[in-house]
Amino acid sequence: MFSLFKFKGGIKPPTYKADSVRFPIAAAPVPAQLIVPLHQSIGGQPHPLVQAGDRVRKGQRIGAPDKWISSAVHAPTSGTVIAIEERLAAHPSGLPTLSVVIEADGRDEWIKRQPVDYGRLEPEQVRELLRDAGVVGLGGAVFPSHAKLTAASDVPMEELVINGAECEPFMSCDDLLMRERGEDIVRGIGIFRDLLQPKRVLIGIEDNKPEAIAAMQAAVKAVGENFEVIAVPTLYPAGGAKQLIRVLTGKEIPASKRSPDLGVQCFNVATAYTAWRAIAFGEPVISRIVTLTGNVAQPRNWEVLLGTPLRDLVPLMQPKADTNRYVMGGPMMGFDMPGLDAPIVKATNCIIASSPAIFPPPAPEMPCIRCGACAEACPHELQPLELYWFARAHNFGKTQEYNLFDCIECGCCSYVCPSRIPLVQYFRFAKSEIWAREREKENADAARERFELRNEREEREKAEKAERLAKAAAARVAAPTQQPADTGQPATEQPAFDPDAAKKAAIAAAMERARKQREQVKPKNTDELTVAQRKEIAEIEARRVPLQEPQNASNAEIQRAQREEE
Amino acid sequence: MNFTSPPYLTQNVSVRRIMLQVLAALLPAIGVYLWLLGPIVLVQLAIATATALAAEAVMLKLVDKPLGLFLGDGSAIVTAWLIALAFPPMAPWWLIVVGVAFAIVVAKHLYGGLGQNPFNPAMIAFAVCIVSFPALMSRWPSLNMDASFADHVAVMFGQLPRLDAMNGATPLDTLKTALKLGEGQVSVGAILADTRIFGRMGGHGWEWVAAAYLAGGLWLWQRKVIGWHLPLSFLGGMVALSGALWLWNPAQFASPLFHLFSGGTMLGAFFIVTDPVSGSTTPKGKLIFGFAAGLIAYLIRVFGGYPDGVAFSVLLLNLCVPLIDLYTQPPIFGMKGEK
Ligand code: SF4
Ligand code: SF4
């Protein structure tokens, strides 16, 4: 019997999953118009490969990754690009994002798909293939998968954890995918296994999904793999990557470390599925399974083309009359869809039609009574009450001392708080304030650097001028009679001889020498790098990017990246 | 704050629910009081409750907080009931009013209201009154007296100066005085043999009150309103010290059982040290808080000048909470091996 570990804290909210699993996955119709945001994953912003007026085919690449941590975007169906412009994004900020708008032609014509036998490829080529097929974490984190498929150089990869826990209430897309397409998932896991070479492969599924567990066991057997399918106790957030890794391996990954450093990596089942489709069928990620549920007449899982506006899904779910908004993601970590025009993206695992009856408006916030319920519920063993206190007092240094950045925003603390304090909101606020300040500081540093550079330049120019003058003076001294005749210039143009000039010139020359020395010492490490080194740098940069540029990668995305719930 | 923020699901909990459960857990003890002393205990509770609500309302009005929300949270009533039960039964009505008003106005609201008070308001009231009115605060009714409800009310409202039977000190006090008078010649065993005063465990009648607090406390623990750390460590501190001294000299020190079931031990363990606001919040901190409070309460009740030590020890520990919490922050997920 496989022995499981426990993580501290966690909660047991009602699951509300039963309704949406009664029917098999169905294909949602192709909408008339698709809005495909170019930026659908953590990392860089893919640049558009098409122009308005271009005809595209289903599966055609329309956005190219701009760096290593970035992922390609494809046309979900065939049709005509009618615009590349800023459109409303499926994002809590409600801000627009650069999107490719495609008018579908109804023919749904594929590009020529090229299945490959990945066993014949170099690992590097497989990773590139995955990147160009747009394979990213579909558990909601949307972290580019290829970038997670390299083992740490100094730590052997021990476990590959596959996340089928699906702990958020209402959600059942992974459940259905495991039930119906288990073998493709298992084969996709095989790709990951071959790239990472772990000792064991563990597939964790919450024990409230017996059908999925049975289906996956059968699939593993059918494919002839030795993966272990393990039922884990139903306890939110068991589907958080860090929690699942803890439960299956006993390892705890703090915010300061990456999982490969501890010899483990984690992917979502849906990610494995898309990886297999991409490699073995040449089908890039152009659709995903979405649970449409909540206050609806027809809760069900649908395979939805990415870019389908939420508006086109409404007829499928048939929301009841008192539906007042739509939540994307689960009720614990999701957010309000900013509008019906916002499209389904790679991160959209679930849409919940919400009503005041399902999600009642929050009760008024009371003062914290220090009951400690939040600390008991926190799966990262933080002290949310202290974090709250410091965040509220804008004492952000203290929040970091109390490990603010280890908070995965799972919402357990808010869930149990008797004073109904929106703790997660306070933590997000504190995090974004800290990021904003860091950015400000960086800008200031950059400005200072520019200022210093300018000073240096001016100094240099002054020195050079002085040098010229000194030379001229010296020349005059050497050939006083020649000069007027030679130039024929009025004497007034020439500066009067300055006895100090020679001294100044000497000083200037010394400064110039010093400057040159300094320059030589400065490392020029960006030239002449191997491709691998560049990639490594890009990777490091990308990891830093979310911390520095929340406008590029929003806070929530970063959070999901940290959570790595894949 | 954005009001449509996740999580959209929340547990059915509220400050009000917690407070109502604490009040419910006090009902067994109130029942025992009723049985021992009659309905006068209800009068005392009513005076305390009315005072607390009035004081709370005035203070909320002054600081402009929503009345309905905060009056309804039940926290003032909990304070009121704890004071009514911790004070001697049939204490003069104005003593209750002064105690409760002081607790609500000074100990709670002057520090910022719900959640902000560094000291346990009920214990502040107790400490202030026992320092200011030591005689009245030590005047406990003897349970063997036989007086009518009308007499009780008359005593409470100053119409009857005192009933003879009102001289009864608490069993704790009686024991302390007897030991002092005996100057080491009388043994605890001999003194406690008088079961009319001392009952079988911690005081005739009173031990049942203590047992009722225990029952209510266990219910709170079972409902997860309170954790085990604080009550257990508090009782542990009390037992550790009383047990050590009792083993060393059973003639001069009463057994741990006596101390558990006399005075405010059980009330303190389950209803006072468990006050979240003024207590420690970390698991280790709670153990330290409870254990130290138990030790100090014992020291004061046995060696100090006051009949019981729960109030002072708890207040002393309240003072140390910021320090305790600072040094007992638990390691977080993934950082257990590291400092
Ligand atoms: S659960 Fe709420 S009231 Fe209790 S300590 Fe945490 S923040 Fe404070
Ligand atoms: S949201 Fe953050 S602080 Fe709250 S329980 Fe989750 S990890 Fe802990």
Tab-separated table of N, CA and C in Angstrom, chain B residues 20 26 64 76 97 138 153 210 228 304 328:
chain	number	residue	atom	x	y	z
B	20	LEU	N	-22.202	33.181	20.650
B	20	LEU	CA	-23.412	32.495	21.112
B	20	LEU	C	-23.066	31.107	21.658
B	26	LEU	N	-21.824	28.318	28.835
B	26	LEU	CA	-21.883	28.774	30.238
B	26	LEU	C	-23.186	28.319	30.905
B	64	ASP	N	-18.706	55.887	16.346
B	64	ASP	CA	-19.381	55.856	15.060
B	64	ASP	C	-19.218	54.528	14.326
B	76	ALA	N	-19.991	41.574	23.912
B	76	ALA	CA	-20.210	42.305	25.167
B	76	ALA	C	-20.970	41.424	26.161
B	97	VAL	N	-22.275	46.662	38.090
B	97	VAL	CA	-22.365	47.723	37.075
B	97	VAL	C	-20.997	48.363	36.862
B	138	SER	N	-14.699	39.704	48.414
B	138	SER	CA	-14.399	38.441	49.094
B	138	SER	C	-15.615	37.902	49.833
B	153	VAL	N	-32.458	39.413	47.007
B	153	VAL	CA	-32.590	40.651	46.253
B	153	VAL	C	-32.319	41.847	47.155
B	210	ALA	N	-17.717	24.059	39.187
B	210	ALA	CA	-16.485	23.802	38.435
B	210	ALA	C	-16.715	22.698	37.409
B	228	TRP	N	-7.352	22.803	22.225
B	228	TRP	CA	-6.977	22.129	23.473
B	228	TRP	C	-5.766	22.763	24.127
B	304	GLY	N	-0.246	34.278	47.754
B	304	GLY	CA	-0.506	35.704	47.644
B	304	GLY	C	-1.591	36.179	48.592
B	328	THR	N	7.524	32.685	19.062
B	328	THR	CA	7.009	31.329	18.847
B	328	THR	C	6.382	31.181	17.468
